[in-house]
Coordinates of C-alpha atoms in Angstrom, one line a residue:
Chain A
E1 CA 11.1 -32.9 11.9
N2 CA 13.3 -30.6 14.0
S3 CA 12.5 -31.6 17.7
K4 CA 13.5 -28.2 18.9
R5 CA 10.8 -26.5 16.8
A6 CA 8.1 -28.8 18.1
I7 CA 8.5 -27.2 21.5
I8 CA 6.1 -24.5 21.7
Q9 CA 7.7 -21.5 23.3
K10 CA 5.7 -19.5 25.8
M11 CA 8.1 -17.0 27.1
D12 CA 6.8 -13.9 25.3
T13 CA 4.1 -11.9 27.0
I14 CA 1.6 -10.3 24.7
L15 CA -1.6 -8.7 26.2
A16 CA -4.4 -6.6 24.9
L17 CA -7.7 -5.2 25.9
K18 CA -10.6 -3.4 24.3
G19 CA -11.6 0.1 25.4
D20 CA -14.1 2.7 24.4
G21 CA -13.2 3.4 20.8
F22 CA -9.6 1.9 21.1
V23 CA -7.6 -1.2 21.6
M24 CA -4.6 -1.2 23.9
M25 CA -1.8 -3.7 23.3
A26 CA 1.3 -4.4 25.5
A27 CA 4.2 -6.7 25.0
D28 CA 7.4 -7.5 26.7
C29 CA 10.6 -6.5 25.0
S30 CA 12.9 -9.5 25.7
S31 CA 14.3 -11.5 22.8
A32 CA 15.9 -14.6 24.1
R33 CA 16.7 -18.3 23.3
S34 CA 17.4 -20.7 26.1
I35 CA 19.5 -19.0 28.7
L36 CA 20.8 -16.1 26.5
V37 CA 19.0 -12.7 26.1
F38 CA 19.8 -11.2 22.8
S39 CA 17.9 -8.0 23.3
Q40 CA 15.6 -6.1 25.8
T41 CA 14.3 -3.7 23.2
Q42 CA 12.5 -5.9 20.9
D43 CA 9.2 -4.5 19.4
K44 CA 6.7 -7.4 19.2
I45 CA 3.7 -5.3 18.2
K46 CA 3.7 -4.7 14.6
V47 CA 1.7 -1.8 13.0
L48 CA 0.0 -3.5 10.1
D49 CA -1.5 -0.4 8.8
D50 CA -2.7 2.9 10.4
S51 CA -5.7 1.1 12.0
K52 CA -4.4 -2.4 13.1
L53 CA -1.9 -3.6 15.7
L54 CA -0.5 -7.2 15.5
G55 CA 1.1 -8.6 18.5
Q56 CA 2.9 -11.8 18.1
S57 CA 4.7 -14.2 20.3
G58 CA 7.1 -17.0 19.3
P59 CA 10.4 -17.4 17.6
Q60 CA 11.2 -14.4 15.4
C61 CA 11.8 -16.5 12.3
D62 CA 8.0 -17.5 12.2
T63 CA 6.7 -14.2 13.5
A64 CA 8.6 -12.1 11.1
N65 CA 7.9 -14.4 8.1
F66 CA 4.3 -14.6 8.9
S67 CA 3.5 -11.0 9.6
E68 CA 5.6 -9.7 6.5
Y69 CA 3.7 -12.2 4.3
I70 CA 0.4 -11.0 5.7
Q71 CA 1.3 -7.4 5.4
K72 CA 2.4 -7.6 1.9
N73 CA -0.7 -9.4 0.8
M74 CA -2.9 -6.8 2.6
T75 CA -1.1 -4.0 0.6
L76 CA -1.7 -6.0 -2.5
Y77 CA -5.4 -6.3 -1.7
E78 CA -5.6 -2.7 -1.0
L79 CA -4.0 -1.7 -4.3
N80 CA -6.0 -4.1 -6.3
N81 CA -9.4 -3.5 -4.7
N82 CA -9.0 0.3 -3.7
M83 CA -10.1 -0.5 -0.2
K84 CA -8.5 -1.5 3.1
L85 CA -9.1 -4.9 4.5
S86 CA -11.2 -4.7 7.7
T87 CA -9.8 -6.1 11.0
H88 CA -12.4 -8.9 10.9
A89 CA -11.3 -9.8 7.4
T90 CA -7.6 -9.6 8.3
A91 CA -8.2 -11.8 11.3
H92 CA -9.9 -14.5 9.2
Y93 CA -7.2 -14.2 6.5
M94 CA -4.5 -14.8 9.0
R95 CA -6.4 -17.8 10.5
R96 CA -6.8 -19.3 7.0
E97 CA -3.1 -19.0 6.3
L98 CA -2.1 -20.4 9.8
A99 CA -4.7 -23.3 9.3
T100 CA -3.4 -24.2 5.8
A101 CA 0.1 -24.2 7.1
L102 CA -0.6 -26.2 10.3
R103 CA -0.5 -29.5 8.6
K104 CA 2.3 -28.7 6.2
G105 CA 4.9 -26.5 7.9
P106 CA 3.2 -24.6 10.8
Y107 CA 4.0 -21.1 11.9
Q108 CA 4.8 -21.1 15.5
T109 CA 3.1 -17.8 16.3
N110 CA 0.4 -16.7 18.8
I111 CA -1.3 -13.7 17.6
L112 CA -3.4 -10.8 19.0
L113 CA -4.9 -8.6 16.4
G114 CA -6.4 -5.3 17.5
G115 CA -8.0 -2.8 15.1
Y116 CA -10.3 0.1 14.7
D117 CA -12.7 0.2 11.7
E118 CA -15.0 3.0 11.0
K119 CA -18.1 0.7 10.8
A120 CA -17.3 -1.9 13.4
G121 CA -15.5 0.2 15.9
E122 CA -12.7 -1.3 18.1
S123 CA -12.2 -5.1 17.8
L124 CA -9.8 -7.6 19.2
Y125 CA -9.0 -11.1 17.9
F126 CA -7.2 -13.9 19.6
I127 CA -5.4 -16.4 17.4
D128 CA -3.3 -19.2 18.8
V129 CA -0.6 -21.4 17.3
Y130 CA -3.1 -23.9 16.1
S131 CA -5.2 -21.2 14.3
A132 CA -8.0 -21.1 16.7
L133 CA -9.7 -17.7 16.2
V134 CA -11.8 -16.1 18.9
K135 CA -13.1 -12.5 19.0
V136 CA -12.4 -11.2 22.5
N137 CA -12.6 -8.3 24.9
F138 CA -9.2 -9.0 26.3
G139 CA -6.4 -11.6 25.5
V140 CA -3.0 -12.7 26.7
H141 CA -0.5 -15.2 25.2
G142 CA 2.2 -17.2 26.8
H143 CA 2.9 -18.3 30.3
A144 CA 1.8 -14.8 31.3
S145 CA -1.8 -15.8 30.6
N146 CA -1.8 -18.1 33.5
F147 CA -1.3 -15.0 35.7
L148 CA -3.1 -12.3 33.7
L149 CA -6.4 -13.7 32.7
S150 CA -7.6 -13.6 36.3
V151 CA -6.5 -9.9 36.5
F152 CA -8.4 -9.1 33.4
D153 CA -11.4 -11.1 34.7
R154 CA -11.4 -8.9 37.8
E155 CA -10.5 -5.5 36.3
W156 CA -11.8 -5.4 32.7
K157 CA -15.3 -3.9 32.1
E158 CA -17.0 -2.3 29.1
G159 CA -16.1 1.1 28.0
L160 CA -12.8 1.6 29.7
S161 CA -10.9 4.9 29.0
V162 CA -7.3 5.1 27.9
D163 CA -6.3 5.9 31.4
Q164 CA -8.3 3.3 32.9
A165 CA -7.0 0.7 30.4
L166 CA -3.5 1.8 31.0
D167 CA -4.0 1.2 34.8
V168 CA -5.3 -2.4 34.1
V169 CA -2.0 -2.9 32.0
R170 CA 0.0 -1.5 34.9
K171 CA -1.6 -4.0 37.3
C172 CA -0.9 -6.8 34.8
V173 CA 2.8 -5.8 34.6
A174 CA 3.0 -5.6 38.5
E175 CA 1.4 -9.1 38.8
L176 CA 4.1 -10.5 36.4
R177 CA 6.9 -8.7 38.2
T178 CA 5.8 -10.1 41.4
R179 CA 4.9 -13.7 40.4
F180 CA 6.4 -14.6 37.0
L181 CA 9.8 -16.5 37.1
I182 CA 11.1 -14.8 33.9
A183 CA 12.2 -11.3 34.4
Q184 CA 10.7 -9.0 31.8
P185 CA 12.1 -5.5 32.5
N186 CA 10.6 -3.7 29.5
F187 CA 7.2 -3.3 28.1
I188 CA 6.0 -1.6 25.0
I189 CA 2.5 -0.4 24.9
K190 CA 0.6 0.8 21.8
V191 CA -2.9 2.1 21.2
V192 CA -5.0 2.0 18.0
D193 CA -8.1 4.2 17.7
A194 CA -9.9 6.3 15.2
N195 CA -6.9 8.6 14.9
G196 CA -4.4 5.8 14.1
V197 CA -1.7 4.2 16.1
R198 CA 0.4 5.6 18.9
L199 CA 2.9 4.6 21.6
V200 CA 2.0 5.0 25.2
E201 CA 4.3 5.1 28.2
L202 CA 3.8 2.5 30.9
Chain B
L1 CA -5.1 2.4 -30.3
G2 CA -6.8 3.5 -27.2
S3 CA -7.0 6.9 -25.6
A4 CA -4.1 9.4 -25.3
V5 CA -1.7 9.5 -22.5
V6 CA 0.9 12.3 -22.1
A7 CA 3.7 12.4 -19.5
V8 CA 6.0 15.0 -18.8
R9 CA 9.2 14.8 -16.4
G10 CA 9.8 18.0 -14.5
A11 CA 12.6 19.1 -12.1
D12 CA 11.0 17.4 -9.2
S13 CA 7.8 15.9 -10.4
V14 CA 6.1 13.8 -13.0
V15 CA 2.8 15.0 -14.5
I16 CA 0.6 12.5 -16.4
G17 CA -2.4 13.4 -18.4
V18 CA -5.0 11.0 -20.1
E19 CA -7.7 11.6 -22.5
R20 CA -11.0 10.7 -21.0
K21 CA -13.3 9.5 -23.8
T22 CA -16.8 10.7 -23.6
I23 CA -18.8 8.2 -21.8
A24 CA -22.4 7.2 -21.9
K25 CA -24.7 9.4 -19.8
L26 CA -25.7 6.5 -17.6
Q27 CA -22.1 5.2 -16.8
D28 CA -20.3 6.1 -13.6
P29 CA -17.2 8.0 -14.6
R30 CA -15.5 6.9 -11.3
T31 CA -15.1 3.4 -12.5
I32 CA -12.9 4.3 -15.4
R33 CA -9.4 4.6 -14.1
K34 CA -6.5 5.1 -16.5
I35 CA -3.8 6.4 -14.0
V36 CA -3.4 3.7 -11.5
K37 CA -1.2 3.1 -8.4
L38 CA 1.1 0.1 -8.7
D39 CA 3.0 0.5 -5.5
A40 CA 3.3 3.2 -2.7
T41 CA 5.5 5.4 -5.0
T42 CA 4.9 4.1 -8.5
T43 CA 2.3 5.2 -10.9
L44 CA 1.2 3.8 -14.2
A45 CA -0.9 5.2 -17.0
F46 CA -1.7 2.9 -20.0
A47 CA -3.2 3.2 -23.5
G48 CA -4.9 0.3 -25.2
L49 CA -7.1 -2.7 -24.2
T50 CA -8.4 -2.0 -20.7
A51 CA -9.0 -5.7 -20.0
D52 CA -5.3 -6.5 -20.9
A53 CA -4.1 -3.7 -18.8
R54 CA -6.1 -4.8 -15.8
V55 CA -4.4 -8.3 -15.9
L56 CA -1.0 -6.8 -16.5
I57 CA -1.5 -4.3 -13.6
E58 CA -2.4 -7.1 -11.2
K59 CA 0.6 -9.0 -12.2
V60 CA 3.0 -6.0 -11.6
R61 CA 1.3 -5.1 -8.3
L62 CA 2.0 -8.7 -7.2
E63 CA 5.6 -8.5 -8.4
C64 CA 6.1 -5.1 -6.5
Q65 CA 4.9 -6.7 -3.2
S66 CA 6.9 -9.9 -3.8
Y67 CA 10.0 -7.8 -4.3
R68 CA 9.2 -5.9 -1.1
L69 CA 8.8 -9.1 0.8
T70 CA 12.0 -10.6 -0.4
C71 CA 14.3 -7.5 -0.5
E72 CA 12.6 -5.4 2.3
D73 CA 12.9 -2.4 -0.1
A74 CA 11.0 -0.8 -2.7
P75 CA 11.6 -2.0 -6.3
S76 CA 13.3 0.6 -8.5
L77 CA 11.4 2.1 -11.4
E78 CA 13.7 0.4 -13.8
H79 CA 13.0 -3.1 -12.2
I80 CA 9.3 -2.5 -12.6
A81 CA 9.7 -1.3 -16.2
R82 CA 11.8 -4.4 -17.0
F83 CA 9.4 -6.7 -15.4
I84 CA 6.5 -5.3 -17.4
A85 CA 8.6 -5.5 -20.6
T86 CA 9.7 -9.0 -19.8
T87 CA 6.2 -10.2 -19.1
Q88 CA 4.9 -8.6 -22.4
Q89 CA 7.7 -10.1 -24.4
R90 CA 6.9 -13.6 -23.1
Y91 CA 3.5 -13.4 -24.7
T92 CA 5.1 -12.6 -28.1
Q93 CA 7.2 -15.7 -28.2
R94 CA 4.8 -18.4 -27.1
G95 CA 2.3 -20.4 -28.8
G96 CA -1.5 -20.1 -28.2
V97 CA -1.3 -16.7 -26.7
R98 CA -1.5 -13.2 -28.0
P99 CA 0.4 -10.1 -26.8
F100 CA -1.0 -7.7 -24.4
G101 CA -2.5 -4.8 -26.3
V102 CA -1.2 -2.2 -23.9
S103 CA 1.3 0.5 -24.0
S104 CA 2.3 1.8 -20.6
I105 CA 3.9 4.9 -19.2
L106 CA 5.5 4.4 -15.8
A107 CA 6.2 7.3 -13.5
G108 CA 8.2 7.6 -10.3
F109 CA 11.5 8.5 -8.7
G110 CA 14.9 7.0 -8.9
S111 CA 17.1 6.3 -5.9
D112 CA 19.0 9.4 -6.7
G113 CA 15.8 11.4 -6.0
N114 CA 15.2 12.4 -9.7
P115 CA 11.8 11.9 -11.4
Q116 CA 11.6 9.2 -14.1
I117 CA 9.4 8.1 -16.9
Y118 CA 9.5 4.8 -18.6
Q119 CA 7.5 3.7 -21.6
I120 CA 6.8 0.0 -22.4
D121 CA 5.4 -1.4 -25.7
P122 CA 3.5 -4.5 -26.4
S123 CA 6.6 -5.8 -28.1
G124 CA 8.3 -5.8 -24.6
T125 CA 10.7 -2.9 -25.2
Y126 CA 11.3 -0.2 -22.6
F127 CA 12.9 3.1 -22.7
A128 CA 13.2 6.1 -20.3
W129 CA 11.8 9.3 -21.5
K130 CA 11.9 12.9 -20.7
A131 CA 8.5 13.5 -22.0
N132 CA 6.3 11.1 -24.1
A133 CA 2.9 10.6 -25.5
I134 CA 1.2 7.3 -26.4
G135 CA -2.1 6.3 -27.8
G136 CA -5.0 8.3 -29.1
K137 CA -5.3 9.3 -32.7
N138 CA -2.2 11.4 -33.0
S139 CA 0.5 10.2 -30.6
K140 CA 3.2 11.0 -33.1
G141 CA 1.9 14.6 -33.4
M142 CA 1.8 15.0 -29.7
R143 CA 5.4 13.7 -29.3
E144 CA 6.6 16.1 -32.0
F145 CA 4.7 18.8 -30.1
L146 CA 6.5 17.8 -26.9
E147 CA 9.8 17.8 -28.6
K148 CA 9.4 21.4 -29.5
E149 CA 8.0 22.5 -26.1
W150 CA 9.8 20.4 -23.5
T151 CA 12.5 22.1 -21.5
E152 CA 14.8 20.8 -18.9
D153 CA 13.9 21.6 -15.2
L154 CA 10.2 22.3 -15.7
S155 CA 8.5 23.4 -12.5
E156 CA 5.4 21.5 -11.4
P157 CA 3.0 24.3 -12.8
G158 CA 5.1 24.4 -15.9
S159 CA 4.7 20.6 -16.4
L160 CA 1.1 20.7 -15.8
K161 CA 0.6 23.4 -18.4
L162 CA 2.6 21.5 -20.9
V163 CA 0.6 18.3 -20.3
V164 CA -2.7 20.1 -20.7
K165 CA -1.3 22.0 -23.8
T166 CA -0.3 18.7 -25.4
L167 CA -3.6 16.9 -24.6
L168 CA -5.6 19.8 -26.0
E169 CA -4.0 19.1 -29.4
V170 CA -6.0 15.9 -29.6
V171 CA -8.7 16.3 -27.0
D172 CA -11.9 18.5 -27.5
S173 CA -11.2 21.3 -25.1
G174 CA -12.8 20.9 -21.7
S175 CA -11.4 19.5 -18.5
K176 CA -14.0 16.8 -18.3
N177 CA -12.3 15.2 -21.1
M178 CA -9.1 14.7 -19.4
E179 CA -7.6 13.4 -16.3
V180 CA -4.4 14.7 -14.8
A181 CA -2.2 13.2 -12.0
V182 CA 0.8 14.6 -10.4
V183 CA 3.5 12.2 -9.0
R184 CA 5.8 13.9 -6.4
K185 CA 8.7 12.3 -4.5
G186 CA 7.8 10.0 -1.7
S187 CA 4.1 10.2 -2.2
A188 CA 1.5 8.4 -4.2
M189 CA 0.1 10.2 -7.2
E190 CA -2.5 12.9 -6.7
L191 CA -5.3 13.3 -9.1
L192 CA -6.0 16.8 -9.9
G193 CA -9.4 18.0 -8.9
E194 CA -11.9 19.5 -11.3
D195 CA -11.3 23.1 -10.1
A196 CA -7.4 22.8 -10.3
L197 CA -7.7 21.2 -13.8
N198 CA -10.1 23.8 -15.0
A199 CA -7.7 26.6 -13.8
V200 CA -4.8 25.1 -15.7
T201 CA -6.9 24.6 -18.8
E202 CA -8.2 28.2 -18.8
Q203 CA -4.6 29.4 -18.3
V204 CA -3.4 27.4 -21.3
L205 CA -6.3 28.6 -23.5
A206 CA -5.9 32.1 -22.5
E207 CA -2.1 32.1 -23.2
A208 CA -2.8 30.5 -26.6
E209 CA -5.3 33.1 -27.4
A210 CA -2.9 35.9 -26.4
E211 CA -0.2 34.4 -28.6
K212 CA -2.6 34.1 -31.5
N213 CA -3.7 37.7 -31.2
A214 CA -0.2 39.0 -30.9
A215 CA 0.9 36.9 -34.1
S216 CA -2.1 37.9 -36.2
G217 CA -2.0 41.5 -35.2
G218 CA -5.6 41.7 -34.2
A219 CA -7.2 40.0 -37.2
E220 CA -10.2 37.8 -36.3
E221 CA -9.6 34.2 -36.4
M222 CA -11.8 31.1 -36.1
K223 CA -11.0 28.9 -33.2
D224 CA -12.7 25.5 -33.4

């Protein structure tokens, strides 16, 4: 087995939180390997469909492969069954795929899946590289989690508005910029709610 | 074999009409779908065994998504037609299986932006058509009718009228006996609502009536 792939990369920062009728997700935009930065404009939050956001961290080979595979299968399900997969179903489908691959050829991708469903409302799911699935109010992946989970613990509460959530995200970014060794100059923030997905300025 | 399907290629759209056989009173009409979405921009209408069509459609949908996954691009209409044809042909040259009892009409747009229709038979042959009719009790008659009436560059309303007119040759008049869909560039098919369909049917019948009166010079004629 390739020893390089056995090293779990934790450089990407993906964070998300639930608010009142929405899920806000933010990710850094650096794409790098070892000491070289390929790009500072990488979008790590995939829009799976008009009601789901998929934030992924890890090497792009695995994240792209996994997310594209999931997305195409979701479209196929939609066409065959005339209904969209719910966020809950999607999260569990992802977990199943990751779990099956785990002891064959694992996908090295940490996932945050945020979605808005008509019946269930807003929901956020945290899936890690080992395919552990948890439904959460907020989540972070990567080294950043060491810094940001405490920020969320302090700042998050039930029923945040979009502005309040954005404020929390700003506090997270400020914390990283102060204390995290890896410089991550750009962040992309997306929000999903009943009206769909939109981009938000930091 | 099956119920009738008519498809007409216009200047910037494809219109498909299917005969809706009278269903039992207790049956839910929504569960009978003869015009289906294969892919974001491809539509299929079939005539023949519904069960066979269901299996075939699932295969094609999988192929479309597979193509999108590998090539990061939408499959061309011709690719899909060829896939359906190849699949159906395979079942004519193997032991222990029988062919799919399905004739399909595929509608969509080419990379040049022009509308396209393909027809695929159970034998596994496929052809592109300008306008075609399959299934029902008189597909040959409908095709001959289309040969007379089809013109190049039909507008969408023009294609709609032609489809309804052709269907009325074999279907008892009444818009509840047919289902019509319009396929426009870049969007999925749109099923015509009852009101819109009624309006077109009335227009077609009115024009036919007017023609008849003009031709017969006012003599009464029985219309069945």
